[in-house]
mmCIF file of C-alpha atoms in Angstrom:
data_model
loop_
_atom_site.group_PDB
_atom_site.id
_atom_site.type_symbol
_atom_site.label_atom_id
_atom_site.label_comp_id
_atom_site.label_asym_id
_atom_site.label_seq_id
_atom_site.Cartn_x
_atom_site.Cartn_y
_atom_site.Cartn_z
ATOM 1 C CA MET A 23 -20.631 -36.546 -25.842
ATOM 2 C CA SER A 24 -20.157 -33.321 -27.880
ATOM 3 C CA ASP A 25 -18.998 -29.834 -26.705
ATOM 4 C CA ALA A 26 -21.796 -28.220 -28.816
ATOM 5 C CA VAL A 27 -23.152 -26.122 -26.534
ATOM 6 C CA SER A 28 -21.471 -24.114 -23.908
ATOM 7 C CA ALA A 29 -22.745 -22.926 -20.551
ATOM 8 C CA GLU A 30 -22.951 -19.554 -21.874
ATOM 9 C CA GLU A 31 -25.671 -20.883 -24.721
ATOM 10 C CA VAL A 32 -27.013 -22.260 -21.464
ATOM 11 C CA ARG A 33 -27.428 -19.299 -19.390
ATOM 12 C CA HIS A 34 -28.304 -17.830 -22.663
ATOM 13 C CA VAL A 35 -31.651 -19.813 -23.002
ATOM 14 C CA ALA A 36 -31.952 -19.993 -19.375
ATOM 15 C CA GLU A 37 -32.213 -15.899 -19.489
ATOM 16 C CA LEU A 38 -34.969 -15.950 -22.137
ATOM 17 C CA ALA A 39 -36.974 -18.571 -20.170
ATOM 18 C CA ARG A 40 -36.730 -16.230 -17.609
ATOM 19 C CA VAL A 41 -34.905 -19.240 -15.256
ATOM 20 C CA ASP A 42 -32.467 -18.478 -12.661
ATOM 21 C CA LEU A 43 -29.976 -21.450 -12.942
ATOM 22 C CA GLU A 44 -26.995 -22.029 -10.049
ATOM 23 C CA ASP A 45 -23.684 -23.046 -11.625
ATOM 24 C CA ASP A 46 -23.630 -26.639 -10.866
ATOM 25 C CA GLU A 47 -27.788 -26.769 -12.734
ATOM 26 C CA VAL A 48 -25.596 -24.584 -15.744
ATOM 27 C CA ASP A 49 -23.370 -28.011 -15.896
ATOM 28 C CA GLN A 50 -26.036 -30.170 -15.544
ATOM 29 C CA PHE A 51 -28.228 -28.425 -18.620
ATOM 30 C CA THR A 52 -25.132 -28.595 -20.858
ATOM 31 C CA ARG A 53 -24.501 -31.815 -20.559
ATOM 32 C CA GLN A 54 -28.197 -32.869 -21.093
ATOM 33 C CA PHE A 55 -27.876 -30.399 -24.243
ATOM 34 C CA ALA A 56 -25.011 -31.992 -25.714
ATOM 35 C CA ASP A 57 -26.823 -35.088 -25.291
ATOM 36 C CA ILE A 58 -29.746 -34.264 -26.738
ATOM 37 C CA LEU A 59 -28.040 -32.966 -29.931
ATOM 38 C CA GLU A 60 -25.984 -36.056 -30.034
ATOM 39 C CA TYR A 61 -29.420 -37.931 -30.671
ATOM 40 C CA PHE A 62 -30.349 -35.753 -33.142
ATOM 41 C CA GLU A 63 -27.122 -36.545 -34.837
ATOM 42 C CA THR A 64 -28.229 -40.224 -34.817
ATOM 43 C CA LEU A 65 -31.189 -39.312 -36.777
ATOM 44 C CA ASP A 66 -29.130 -37.836 -39.837
ATOM 45 C CA GLU A 67 -28.255 -42.243 -39.843
ATOM 46 C CA VAL A 68 -31.568 -43.281 -40.550
ATOM 47 C CA PRO A 69 -32.110 -44.311 -43.865
ATOM 48 C CA GLU A 70 -34.979 -42.510 -45.901
ATOM 49 C CA VAL A 71 -38.129 -44.514 -46.563
ATOM 50 C CA ASP A 72 -39.929 -44.790 -49.859
ATOM 51 C CA ARG A 73 -42.896 -43.317 -49.927
ATOM 52 C CA GLU A 74 -46.021 -45.152 -51.920
ATOM 53 C CA ALA A 75 -47.174 -42.803 -54.940
ATOM 54 C CA ASP A 76 -50.428 -43.971 -55.214
ATOM 55 C CA LEU A 77 -51.634 -42.428 -51.658
ATOM 56 C CA THR A 78 -55.315 -41.991 -51.305
ATOM 57 C CA ASN A 79 -57.163 -39.641 -48.862
ATOM 58 C CA VAL A 80 -58.786 -42.253 -46.309
ATOM 59 C CA MET A 81 -60.623 -39.195 -44.598
ATOM 60 C CA ARG A 82 -64.191 -38.731 -44.706
ATOM 61 C CA PRO A 83 -65.639 -35.854 -47.290
ATOM 62 C CA ASP A 84 -66.665 -32.787 -45.061
ATOM 63 C CA GLU A 85 -70.784 -32.483 -44.948
ATOM 64 C CA GLU A 86 -72.696 -29.801 -44.177
ATOM 65 C CA ARG A 87 -74.980 -29.974 -41.190
ATOM 66 C CA ASP A 88 -77.052 -28.016 -38.886
ATOM 67 C CA SER A 89 -75.329 -26.260 -35.968
ATOM 68 C CA LEU A 90 -76.500 -24.684 -32.973
ATOM 69 C CA ASP A 91 -77.971 -21.113 -32.935
ATOM 70 C CA ARG A 92 -76.184 -18.803 -31.065
ATOM 71 C CA GLU A 93 -78.616 -18.697 -28.140
ATOM 72 C CA ALA A 94 -78.416 -22.438 -27.846
ATOM 73 C CA ALA A 95 -74.810 -22.283 -27.329
ATOM 74 C CA LEU A 96 -74.208 -19.603 -25.240
ATOM 75 C CA GLU A 97 -76.957 -21.146 -22.946
ATOM 76 C CA ASN A 98 -74.801 -23.089 -20.287
ATOM 77 C CA ALA A 99 -71.897 -20.439 -20.599
ATOM 78 C CA SER A 100 -70.790 -18.749 -17.254
ATOM 79 C CA GLU A 101 -70.127 -15.430 -19.111
ATOM 80 C CA THR A 102 -71.222 -13.975 -21.870
ATOM 81 C CA GLU A 103 -70.672 -10.426 -23.607
ATOM 82 C CA ASP A 104 -72.516 -8.996 -26.750
ATOM 83 C CA GLY A 105 -73.441 -12.508 -27.691
ATOM 84 C CA TYR A 106 -70.017 -14.131 -27.105
ATOM 85 C CA PHE A 107 -68.663 -16.691 -25.035
ATOM 86 C CA LYS A 108 -66.413 -14.379 -22.356
ATOM 87 C CA GLY A 109 -63.051 -16.134 -20.742
ATOM 88 C CA PRO A 110 -60.614 -14.819 -18.210
ATOM 89 C CA ASN A 111 -58.329 -12.329 -19.240
ATOM 90 C CA VAL A 112 -55.175 -13.317 -20.176
ATOM 91 C CA SER A 113 -51.723 -11.404 -19.175
#
């Protein structure tokens, strides 16, 4: 297990996330973060795969079609305002 993560860094991340951690939780997360970083280090050992140069787009082409008019689209909306959907305020 790597010592790549310090308790101070865990406390800093917790503070950014506005999470209060007890000392034992800081120790636990320090170990878990170190384990996660160790897993990422193993990805460096995975060999690169050669890519095929002759790949083609398998998606269908875009097609224009008629869509709902504004009144039909807003017909079942619980709230509208000035011809638009109205959603809850986000604070």
